Every structure is written in C-alpha cells, then in structure tokens.
Short mmCIF file of C-alpha atoms and ligand atoms in Angstrom, two decimals:
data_model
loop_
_atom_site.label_atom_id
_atom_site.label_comp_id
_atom_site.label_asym_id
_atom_site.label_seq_id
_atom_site.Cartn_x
_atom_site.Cartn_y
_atom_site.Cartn_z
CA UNK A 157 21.26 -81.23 286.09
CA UNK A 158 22.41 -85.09 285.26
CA UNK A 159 19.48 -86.09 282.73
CA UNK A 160 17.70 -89.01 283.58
CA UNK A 161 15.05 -91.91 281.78
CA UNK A 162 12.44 -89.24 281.70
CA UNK A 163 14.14 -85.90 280.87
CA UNK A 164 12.41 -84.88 277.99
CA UNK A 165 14.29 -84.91 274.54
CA UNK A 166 14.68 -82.33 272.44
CA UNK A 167 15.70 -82.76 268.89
CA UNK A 168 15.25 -80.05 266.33
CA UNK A 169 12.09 -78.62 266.80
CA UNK A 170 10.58 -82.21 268.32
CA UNK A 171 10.69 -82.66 271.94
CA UNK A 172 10.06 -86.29 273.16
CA UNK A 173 8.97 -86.51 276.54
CA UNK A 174 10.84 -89.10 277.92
CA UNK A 175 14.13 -91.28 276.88
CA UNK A 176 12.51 -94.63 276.20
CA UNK A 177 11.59 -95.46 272.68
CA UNK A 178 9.78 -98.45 271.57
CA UNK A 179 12.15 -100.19 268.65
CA UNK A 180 10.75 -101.36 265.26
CA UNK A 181 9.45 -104.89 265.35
CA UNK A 182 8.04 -106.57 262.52
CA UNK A 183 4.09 -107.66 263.49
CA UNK A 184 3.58 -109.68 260.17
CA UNK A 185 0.08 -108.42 260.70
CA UNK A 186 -0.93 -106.80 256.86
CA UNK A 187 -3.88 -108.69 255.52
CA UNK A 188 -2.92 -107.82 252.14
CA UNK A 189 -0.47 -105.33 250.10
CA UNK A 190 1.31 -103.40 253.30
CA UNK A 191 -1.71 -101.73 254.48
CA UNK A 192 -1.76 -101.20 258.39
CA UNK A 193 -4.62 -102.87 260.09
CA UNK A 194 -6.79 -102.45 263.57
CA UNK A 195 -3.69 -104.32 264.61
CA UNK A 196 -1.16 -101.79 263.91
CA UNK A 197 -3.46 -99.30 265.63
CA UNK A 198 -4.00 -101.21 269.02
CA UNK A 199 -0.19 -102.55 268.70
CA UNK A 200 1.53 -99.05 268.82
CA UNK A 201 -0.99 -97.45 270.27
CA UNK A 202 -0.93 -99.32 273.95
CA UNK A 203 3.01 -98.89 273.98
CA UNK A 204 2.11 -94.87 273.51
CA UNK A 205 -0.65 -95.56 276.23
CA UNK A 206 2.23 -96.99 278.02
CA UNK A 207 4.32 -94.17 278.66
CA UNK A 208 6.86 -94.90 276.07
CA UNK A 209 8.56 -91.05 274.28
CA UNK A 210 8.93 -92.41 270.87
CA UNK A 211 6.99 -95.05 269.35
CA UNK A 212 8.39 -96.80 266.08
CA UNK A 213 6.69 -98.80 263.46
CA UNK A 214 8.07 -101.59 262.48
CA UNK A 215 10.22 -101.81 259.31
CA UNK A 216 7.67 -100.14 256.82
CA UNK A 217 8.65 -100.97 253.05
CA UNK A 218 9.61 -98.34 250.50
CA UNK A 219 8.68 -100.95 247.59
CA UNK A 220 6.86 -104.04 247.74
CA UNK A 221 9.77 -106.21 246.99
CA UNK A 222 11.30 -104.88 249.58
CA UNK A 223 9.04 -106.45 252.78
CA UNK A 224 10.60 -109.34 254.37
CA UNK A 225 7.04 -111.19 253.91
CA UNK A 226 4.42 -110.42 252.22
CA UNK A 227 2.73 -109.49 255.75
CA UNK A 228 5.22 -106.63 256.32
CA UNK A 229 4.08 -103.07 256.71
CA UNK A 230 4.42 -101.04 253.48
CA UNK A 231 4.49 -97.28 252.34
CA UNK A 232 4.74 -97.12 248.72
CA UNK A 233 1.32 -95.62 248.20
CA UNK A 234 -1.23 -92.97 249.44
CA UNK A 235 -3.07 -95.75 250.51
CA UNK A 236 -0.84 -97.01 252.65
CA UNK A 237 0.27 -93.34 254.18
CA UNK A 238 -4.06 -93.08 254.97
CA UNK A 239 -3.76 -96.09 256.79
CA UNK A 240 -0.93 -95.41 258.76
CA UNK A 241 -2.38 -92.14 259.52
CA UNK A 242 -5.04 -93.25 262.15
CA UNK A 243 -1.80 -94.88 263.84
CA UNK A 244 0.47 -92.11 263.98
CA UNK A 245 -2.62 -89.57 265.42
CA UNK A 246 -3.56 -92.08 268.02
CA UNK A 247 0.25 -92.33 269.04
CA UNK A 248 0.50 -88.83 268.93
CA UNK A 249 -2.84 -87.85 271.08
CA UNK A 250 -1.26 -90.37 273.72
CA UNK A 251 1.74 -87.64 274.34
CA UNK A 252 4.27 -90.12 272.39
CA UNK A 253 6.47 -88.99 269.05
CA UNK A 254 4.92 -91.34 266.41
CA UNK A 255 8.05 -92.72 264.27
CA UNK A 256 8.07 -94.52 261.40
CA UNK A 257 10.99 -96.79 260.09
CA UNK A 258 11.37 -96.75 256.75
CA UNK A 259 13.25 -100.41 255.15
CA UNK A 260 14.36 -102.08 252.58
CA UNK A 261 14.51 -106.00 253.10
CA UNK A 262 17.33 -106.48 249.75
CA UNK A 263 18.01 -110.45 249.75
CA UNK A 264 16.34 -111.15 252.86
CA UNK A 265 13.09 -110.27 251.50
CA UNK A 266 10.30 -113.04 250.41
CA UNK A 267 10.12 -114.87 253.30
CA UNK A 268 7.01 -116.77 255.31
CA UNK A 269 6.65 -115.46 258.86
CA UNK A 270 8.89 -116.43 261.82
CA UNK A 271 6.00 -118.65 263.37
CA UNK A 272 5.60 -119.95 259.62
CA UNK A 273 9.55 -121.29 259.16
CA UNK A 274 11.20 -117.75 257.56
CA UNK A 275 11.16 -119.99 254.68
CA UNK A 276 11.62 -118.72 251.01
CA UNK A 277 8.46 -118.18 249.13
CA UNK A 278 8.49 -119.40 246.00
CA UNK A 279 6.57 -116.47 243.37
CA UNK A 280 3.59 -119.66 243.32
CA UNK A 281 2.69 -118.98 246.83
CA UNK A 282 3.05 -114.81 246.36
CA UNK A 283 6.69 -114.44 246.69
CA UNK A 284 9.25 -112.17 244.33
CA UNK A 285 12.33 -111.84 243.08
CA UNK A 286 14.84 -110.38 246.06
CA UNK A 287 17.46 -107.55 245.24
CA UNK A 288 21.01 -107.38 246.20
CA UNK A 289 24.20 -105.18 245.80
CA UNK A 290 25.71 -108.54 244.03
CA UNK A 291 24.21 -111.51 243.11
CA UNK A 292 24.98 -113.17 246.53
CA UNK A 293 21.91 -114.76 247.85
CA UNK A 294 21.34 -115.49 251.50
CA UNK A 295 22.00 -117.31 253.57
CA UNK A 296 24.61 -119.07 251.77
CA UNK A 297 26.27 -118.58 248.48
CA UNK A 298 25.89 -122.12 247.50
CA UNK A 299 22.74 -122.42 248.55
CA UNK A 300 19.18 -122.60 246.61
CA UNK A 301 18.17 -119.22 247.08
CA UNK A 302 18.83 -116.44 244.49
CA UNK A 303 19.08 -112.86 244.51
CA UNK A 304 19.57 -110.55 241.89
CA UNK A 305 22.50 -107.83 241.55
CA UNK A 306 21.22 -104.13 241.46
CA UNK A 307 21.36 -102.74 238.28
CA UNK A 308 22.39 -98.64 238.06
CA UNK A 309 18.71 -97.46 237.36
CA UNK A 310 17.54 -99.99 240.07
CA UNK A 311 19.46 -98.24 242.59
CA UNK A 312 17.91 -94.52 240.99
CA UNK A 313 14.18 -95.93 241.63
CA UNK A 314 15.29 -97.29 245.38
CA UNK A 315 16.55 -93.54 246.13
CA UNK A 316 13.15 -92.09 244.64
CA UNK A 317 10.98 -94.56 246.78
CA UNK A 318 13.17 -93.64 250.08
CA UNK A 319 11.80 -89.64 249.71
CA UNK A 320 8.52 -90.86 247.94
CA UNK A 321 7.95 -93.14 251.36
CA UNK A 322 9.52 -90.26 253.55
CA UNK A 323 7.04 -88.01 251.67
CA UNK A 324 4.18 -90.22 252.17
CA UNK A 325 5.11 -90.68 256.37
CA UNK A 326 5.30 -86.83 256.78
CA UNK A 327 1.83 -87.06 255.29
CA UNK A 328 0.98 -89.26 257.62
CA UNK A 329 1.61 -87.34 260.32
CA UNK A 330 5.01 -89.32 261.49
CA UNK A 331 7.76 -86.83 263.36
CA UNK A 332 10.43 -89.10 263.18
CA UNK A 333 11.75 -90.88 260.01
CA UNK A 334 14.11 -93.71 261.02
CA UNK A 335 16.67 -94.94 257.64
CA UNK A 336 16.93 -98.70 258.24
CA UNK A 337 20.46 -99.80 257.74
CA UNK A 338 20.89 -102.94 259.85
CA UNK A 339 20.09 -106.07 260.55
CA UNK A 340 21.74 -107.06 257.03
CA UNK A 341 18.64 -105.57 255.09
CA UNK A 342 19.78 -103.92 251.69
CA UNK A 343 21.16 -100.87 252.98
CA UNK A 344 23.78 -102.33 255.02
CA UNK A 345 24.15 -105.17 252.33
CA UNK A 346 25.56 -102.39 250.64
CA UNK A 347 27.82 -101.60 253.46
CA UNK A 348 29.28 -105.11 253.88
CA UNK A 349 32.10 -106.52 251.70
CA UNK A 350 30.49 -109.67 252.34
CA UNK A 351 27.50 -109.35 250.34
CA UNK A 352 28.94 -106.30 248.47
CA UNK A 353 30.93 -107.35 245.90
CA UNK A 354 30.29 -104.24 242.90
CA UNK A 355 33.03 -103.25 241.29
CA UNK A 356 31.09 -99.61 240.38
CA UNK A 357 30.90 -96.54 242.65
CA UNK A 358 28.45 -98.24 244.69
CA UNK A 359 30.81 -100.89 245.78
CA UNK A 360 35.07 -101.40 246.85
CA UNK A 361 36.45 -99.32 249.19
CA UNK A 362 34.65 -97.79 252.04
CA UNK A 363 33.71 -94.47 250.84
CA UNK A 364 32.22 -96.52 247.62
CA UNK A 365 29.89 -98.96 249.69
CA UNK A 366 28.49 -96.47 252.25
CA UNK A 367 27.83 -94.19 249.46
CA UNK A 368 24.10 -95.26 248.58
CA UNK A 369 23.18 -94.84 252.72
CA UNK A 370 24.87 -91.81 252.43
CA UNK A 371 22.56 -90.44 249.26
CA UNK A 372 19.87 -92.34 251.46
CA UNK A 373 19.97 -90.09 254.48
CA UNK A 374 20.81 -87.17 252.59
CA UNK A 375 17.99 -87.42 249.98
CA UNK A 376 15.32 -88.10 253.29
CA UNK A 377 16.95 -85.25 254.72
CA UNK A 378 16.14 -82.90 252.36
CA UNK A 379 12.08 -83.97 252.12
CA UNK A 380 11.93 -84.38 255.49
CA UNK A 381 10.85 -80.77 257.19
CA UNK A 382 14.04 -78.96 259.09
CA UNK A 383 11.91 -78.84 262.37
CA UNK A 384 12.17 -82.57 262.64
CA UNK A 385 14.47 -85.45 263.39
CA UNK A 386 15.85 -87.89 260.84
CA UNK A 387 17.36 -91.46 262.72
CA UNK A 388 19.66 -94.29 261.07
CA UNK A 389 19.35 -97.75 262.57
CA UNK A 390 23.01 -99.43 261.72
CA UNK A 391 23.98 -102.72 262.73
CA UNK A 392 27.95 -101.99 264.28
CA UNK A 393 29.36 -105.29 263.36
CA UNK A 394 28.60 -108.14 260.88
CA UNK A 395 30.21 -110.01 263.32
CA UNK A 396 31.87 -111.94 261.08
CA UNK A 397 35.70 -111.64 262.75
CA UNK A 398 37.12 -114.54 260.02
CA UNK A 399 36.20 -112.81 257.13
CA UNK A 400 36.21 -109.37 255.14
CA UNK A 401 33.21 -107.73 256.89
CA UNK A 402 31.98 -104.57 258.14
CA UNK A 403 33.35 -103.81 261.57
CA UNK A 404 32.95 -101.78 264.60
CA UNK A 405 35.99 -99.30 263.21
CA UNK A 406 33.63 -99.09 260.02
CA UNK A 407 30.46 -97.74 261.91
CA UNK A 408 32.96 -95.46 263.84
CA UNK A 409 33.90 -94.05 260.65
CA UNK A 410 30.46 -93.86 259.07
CA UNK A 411 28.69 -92.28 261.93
CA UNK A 412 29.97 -88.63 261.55
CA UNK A 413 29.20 -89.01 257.68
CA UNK A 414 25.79 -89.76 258.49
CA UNK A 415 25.63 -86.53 260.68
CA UNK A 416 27.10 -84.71 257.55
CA UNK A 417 24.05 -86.17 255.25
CA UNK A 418 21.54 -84.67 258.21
CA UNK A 419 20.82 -87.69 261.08
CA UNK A 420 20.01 -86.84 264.41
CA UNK A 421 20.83 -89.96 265.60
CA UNK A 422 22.14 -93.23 265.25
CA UNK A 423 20.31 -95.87 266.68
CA UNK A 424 23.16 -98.63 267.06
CA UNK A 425 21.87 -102.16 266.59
CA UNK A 426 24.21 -105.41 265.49
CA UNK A 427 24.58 -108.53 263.25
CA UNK A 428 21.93 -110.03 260.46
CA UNK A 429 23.90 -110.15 258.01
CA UNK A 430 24.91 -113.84 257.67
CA UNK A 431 24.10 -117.15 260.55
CA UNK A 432 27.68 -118.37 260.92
CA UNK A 433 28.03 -114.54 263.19
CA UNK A 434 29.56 -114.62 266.12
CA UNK A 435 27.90 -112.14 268.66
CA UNK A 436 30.02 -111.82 271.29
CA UNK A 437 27.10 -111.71 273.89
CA UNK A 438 23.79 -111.19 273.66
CA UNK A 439 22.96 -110.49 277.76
CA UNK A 440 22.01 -107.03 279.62
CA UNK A 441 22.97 -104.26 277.49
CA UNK A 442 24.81 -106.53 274.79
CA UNK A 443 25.05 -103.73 272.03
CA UNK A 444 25.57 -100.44 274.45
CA UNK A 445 29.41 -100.54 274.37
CA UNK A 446 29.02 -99.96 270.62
CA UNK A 447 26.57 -97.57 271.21
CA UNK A 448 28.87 -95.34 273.31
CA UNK A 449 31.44 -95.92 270.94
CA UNK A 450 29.29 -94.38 267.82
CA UNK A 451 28.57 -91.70 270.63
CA UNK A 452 32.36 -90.70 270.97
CA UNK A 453 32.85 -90.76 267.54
CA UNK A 454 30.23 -88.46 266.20
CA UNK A 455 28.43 -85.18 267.17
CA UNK A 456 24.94 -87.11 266.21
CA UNK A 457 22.69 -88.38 269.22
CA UNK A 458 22.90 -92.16 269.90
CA UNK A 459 20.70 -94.91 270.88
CA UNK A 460 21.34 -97.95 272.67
CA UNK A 461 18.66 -100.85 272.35
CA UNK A 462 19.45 -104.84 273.08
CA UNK A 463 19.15 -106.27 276.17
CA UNK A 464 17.31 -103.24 277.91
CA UNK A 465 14.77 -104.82 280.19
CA UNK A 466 14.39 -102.55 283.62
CA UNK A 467 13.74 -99.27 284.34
CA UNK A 468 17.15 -98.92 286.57
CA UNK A 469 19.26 -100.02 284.03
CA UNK A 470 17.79 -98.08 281.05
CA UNK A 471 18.08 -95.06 283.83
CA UNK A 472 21.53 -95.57 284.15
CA UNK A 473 22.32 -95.62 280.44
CA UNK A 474 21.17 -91.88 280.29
CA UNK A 475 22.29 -90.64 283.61
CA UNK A 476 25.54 -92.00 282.99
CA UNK A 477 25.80 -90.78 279.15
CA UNK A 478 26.32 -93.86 277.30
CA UNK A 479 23.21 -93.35 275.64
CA UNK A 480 20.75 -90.85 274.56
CA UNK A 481 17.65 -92.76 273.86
CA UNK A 482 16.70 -96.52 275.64
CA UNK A 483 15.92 -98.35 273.13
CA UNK A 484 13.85 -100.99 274.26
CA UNK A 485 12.49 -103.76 272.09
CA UNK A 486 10.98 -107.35 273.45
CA UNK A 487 10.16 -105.95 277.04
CA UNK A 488 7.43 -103.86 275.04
CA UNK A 489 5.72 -107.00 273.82
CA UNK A 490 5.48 -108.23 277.43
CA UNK A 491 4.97 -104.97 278.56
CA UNK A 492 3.20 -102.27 276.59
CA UNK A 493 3.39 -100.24 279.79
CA UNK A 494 7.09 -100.93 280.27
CA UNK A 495 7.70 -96.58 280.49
CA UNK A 496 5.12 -96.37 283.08
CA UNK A 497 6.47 -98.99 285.18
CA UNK A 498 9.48 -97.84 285.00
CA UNK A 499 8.41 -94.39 286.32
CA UNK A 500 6.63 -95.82 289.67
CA UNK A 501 9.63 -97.91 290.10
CA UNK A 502 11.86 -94.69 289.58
CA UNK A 503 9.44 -92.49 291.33
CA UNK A 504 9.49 -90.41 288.40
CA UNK A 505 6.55 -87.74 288.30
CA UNK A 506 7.27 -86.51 284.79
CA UNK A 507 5.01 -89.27 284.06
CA UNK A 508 1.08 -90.52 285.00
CA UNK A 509 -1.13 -93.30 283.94
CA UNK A 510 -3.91 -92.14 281.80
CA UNK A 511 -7.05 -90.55 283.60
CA UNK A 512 -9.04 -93.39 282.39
CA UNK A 513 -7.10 -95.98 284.42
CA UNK A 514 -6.75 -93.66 287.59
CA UNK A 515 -9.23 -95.84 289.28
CA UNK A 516 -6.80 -98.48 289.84
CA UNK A 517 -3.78 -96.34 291.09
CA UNK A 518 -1.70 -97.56 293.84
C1 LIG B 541 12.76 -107.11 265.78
N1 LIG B 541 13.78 -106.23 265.45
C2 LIG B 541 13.64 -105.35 264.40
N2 LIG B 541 14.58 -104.40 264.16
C3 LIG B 541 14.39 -103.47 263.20
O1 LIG B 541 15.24 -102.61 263.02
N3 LIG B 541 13.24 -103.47 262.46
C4 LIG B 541 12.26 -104.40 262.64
O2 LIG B 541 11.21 -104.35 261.98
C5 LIG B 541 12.47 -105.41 263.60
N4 LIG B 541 11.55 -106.40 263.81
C6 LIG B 541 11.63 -107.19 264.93
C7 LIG B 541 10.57 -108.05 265.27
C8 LIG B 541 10.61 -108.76 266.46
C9 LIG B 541 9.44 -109.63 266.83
C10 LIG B 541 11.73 -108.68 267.31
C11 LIG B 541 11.80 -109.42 268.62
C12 LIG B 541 12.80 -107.88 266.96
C13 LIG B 541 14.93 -106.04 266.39
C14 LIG B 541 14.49 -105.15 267.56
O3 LIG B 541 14.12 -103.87 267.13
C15 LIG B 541 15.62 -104.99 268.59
O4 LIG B 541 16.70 -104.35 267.98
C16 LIG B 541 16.07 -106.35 269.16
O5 LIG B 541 14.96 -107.14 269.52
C17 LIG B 541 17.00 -106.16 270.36
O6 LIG B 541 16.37 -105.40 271.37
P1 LIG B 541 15.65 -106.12 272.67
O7 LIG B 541 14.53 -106.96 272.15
O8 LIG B 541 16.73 -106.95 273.32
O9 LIG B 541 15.18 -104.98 273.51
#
C-alpha cells in the first residue's frame, strides 16, 4: 500500500505516527543561561497537541558559546536536561516523538535576536568570543566582526559536548537526536571551503572537511541507545555558484557517509552560509528536489522541509516518494494544528482532535 502523510513511521525501534514533523526554530525565549521556560513547554507542546509525528526543539546548544544569542536554548548541563524534561514528557503524552536538535552556532554565534537587529554583541552587553574552522568571520572577511580559528583540543572538547548534550537529551526523555549541520552553523562551516580554510586533517579535500560531522554523528551514535533514531540536518548547497563552495554533488557524496557513521535520516535544508547566496527559488517545495536527490543517493531516510504549507502537497511528497518525512517549519507558527488540519482536509482517520476539544467538532 502507497504510504501516505499519516502512515506511521517506523525507524529503529521508534514509530512516529504520522509523516509531518515540526522543524527546529529558534524561539529566543531563555530568560537566562539556555534553560527552557513555560514558553518552550506551551510552544512545542500545542504543535504535539496539533497532530504533528515528530516535534523538534529548536537548535539546543552543546556549549554556551555556541547559541546564536544569548536567548538560545542550551544543553550543556543537568540543569538544562531537567528543564527540557517537562517538554519532552508533555510532547510525548500528546502521541508525538519529542526531538531535540542538538547545534553548534561556530561564527554565527553572539548575536541580538532577529526582532532586535541579529546584531553582534559586543562581550559588554553579554556577548563572547565566536569559533570557527579558520579565522574567517561572518559575514564578510573584511568586515568588523571576528572569529577565532579552532584550535586541535578545541575541536576534542566540541566532540565531548556533542555526546555529553546527546547524553543529557536521552536523559531527558528525547527519542530523536537531530546533528545540526546547516544553515552555515559550525558544523557545516567545517564542510565549506568557504569558511574552511585548515590546512590540518580537519580541513582540504573533501574527506578532510566532512571529517569532524563524520566523528560528530558517529560519536552521538554510539551514546545514543540502538532502539532509536539519530537525524542530520545539512544544508545541500552554499549556494554560492561563483566561488569554491560546498555543492549539491558534495551532500550527494556525504549522505551515504553519514549513514555509515549511524543516521537515520537526513533532513535536507539549504544556504546560511554567507548573504551574497543565490537561492535559486525559495517558492512551494523550494528545497525537495535536493531532498530526493540525497534520497537516491543514500540508503538513509530523507526529509524534505521549505516551502511545505498544505496538507495536499506535503501528502504528495510521501505518496509520491520524494520524501520520507514533511518537514514543515513557518506554517507551524501560524498553525500549531497544521497536522490536524491537514487530516480533515485529507479525510485521514489515523488522526483525532484531542477529547478535550471534541465539543467543537465539525
Ligand atoms: C528557523 N529555522 C531553523 N532551522 C534549524 O535547523 N534550526 C533552527 O533553530 C531554526 N530556527 C528557525 C527559526 C525561525 C523563526 C524560522 C522561521 C526558521 C529554519 C526552519 O527550520 C526551516 O528549515 C525553514 O523555515 C524553511 O521551512 P519553512 O518555514 O518554509 O517550512
């Protein structure tokens, strides 16, 4: 039977109950140090209310240089993991497969919020000192901003706080550990020859700059429990056709080698890595051609997300096979219940409203 937007999902041991995950987005909503708030709760909770199969956090910091501001989620203590924990039970008691992504922000880090400018904080108003592969600071080279180059025992510590996070999420009763490697955040800095410039094993040819995401994954892999699914979040393309970059035939390439070092699936994202990109559209379904391209080129699952706002059209990305999860990111902040619409408009009975809102079925 052709699957459909709410065949259940089984991966390892996990079965989600329907194809539509909720992707990571940033809430800028920590009072202080990383810990997850009432708003965190309430946030992720309604889109698990909502019918959605998977429910993500948003980019959750392994260190706390590495949140974009300093009102990013964070998971480098058991502090943190007990206050995500109310978050992932609630998401969990809703029928939904709590999932937490775990990031690294590298020179994009130290930033005020979107609504505040994304401006650089200087240490004086609570920012830090960003890391990089090379000292190539973003956006520009010649601009202000500075970033400093990774040293060797840098890049030891950022593999111990990956499985000291991953640790901590397990803990915290997440299912689903998601390795953040787009959006030009430090993994994939590490991927790019544009901000990549090493000249040690972590840098040069391919196999040298998508080592550290492949001792990433692996090292999750083996702290994460067997029964459950590890996910990778790559952006395909720096976009970035007039100069040395990482390219659609890179993430081709790298997508089996991720399977090797134990992900389930690659959630296929694009771009971040530097403004003067050149996304070649950014309409309906802008990133699932990539997505089924990942797809043909590796025995891992794949994910689709940009662009997917109905329930037809992330229908027709599973019947069809181009993808294995929606991935659906703004339509959740209009609509938290975006799964269960979906469902009535799909006549779909794998899915009802909750019992407490059966008073105002149609
Ligand atoms: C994002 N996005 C994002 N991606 C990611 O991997 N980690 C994150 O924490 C965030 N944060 C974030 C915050 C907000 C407010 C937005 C709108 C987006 C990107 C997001 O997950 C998704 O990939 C894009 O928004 C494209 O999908 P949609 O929105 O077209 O469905």
């Amino acid at each position: 039977m052709t699957d459909h937007l709410f065949s259940s999902l089984s991966i390892r041991e996990t079965t989600v109950r329907n194809r539509v995950m909720v992707s990571p987005m940033c809430q800028y909503s920590c009072d202080r140090d990383g810990l997850a708030t009432d708003w965190h709760e309430v946030h992720l909770g309604s889109r698990a209310t909502g019918g959605a199969g998977v429910v993500m956090t948003e980019a959750t910091a392994v260190e706390p240089r590495g949140r974009i501001t300093p009102n990013d989620l964070g998971i480098w203590s058991d502090d943190h993991a007990d206050a995500l924990a109310p978050v992932a039970e609630f998401v969990s008691e809703r029928g939904a497969t709590p999932a937490i992504q775990l990031a690294h922000a590298g020179r994009k880090a130290s930033k005020t919020r979107p609504w505040e400018g994304s401006e650089p904080l200087a240490p004086d108003e609570g920012g830090w000192e960003t890391l990089a592969p090379s000292a190539v600071p973003y956006p520009y080279e010649d601009g202000e901003a500075e970033t400093r180059k990774m040293t060797r025992e840098d890049i030891e510590d950022l593999k111990d706080d990956f499985v000291a996070a991953a640790e901590r999420a397990l803990d915290a009763g997440f299912e689903i550990a998601e390795v953040h490697a787009a959006h030009g955040y430090l993994l994939h800095e590490f991927l790019s020859p544009v901000t990549n410039r090493r000249e040690d094993e972590y840098g040069g040819d391919f196999e040298g700059r998508t080592r550290l995401l492949r001792e990433v994954v692996a090292a999750v892999r083996e702290v994460w429990p067997g029964d459950r699914p590890v996910f990778v979040r790559v952006s395909a393309s720096d976009w970035l056709p007039d100069r040395e970059s990482w390219t659609v035939e890179d993430t081709e390439r790298l997508a089996p080698l991720l399977a090797d070092a134990g992900a389930d699936l690659v959630d296929v994202s694009s771009g971040g890595t530097h403004p003067d990109q050149q996304i070649p559209q950014t309409g309906p379904n802008y990133q699932v051609r990539y997505a089924e391209r990942v797809g043909e080129a590796t025995e891992a699952l794949v994910g689709a997300v940009g662009g997917i706002t109905e329930a037809e059209q992330a229908d027709a990305l599973i019947r069809n096979d181009r993808a294995d999860l929606a991935i659906v990111g703004r339509e959740h902040l209009r609509d938290p219940y975006f799964a269960l619409h979906a469902a009535e408009k799909l006549d779909a009975d794998e899915v009802e409203w909750p019992i407490q809102y059966s008073r105002a079925a149609k």
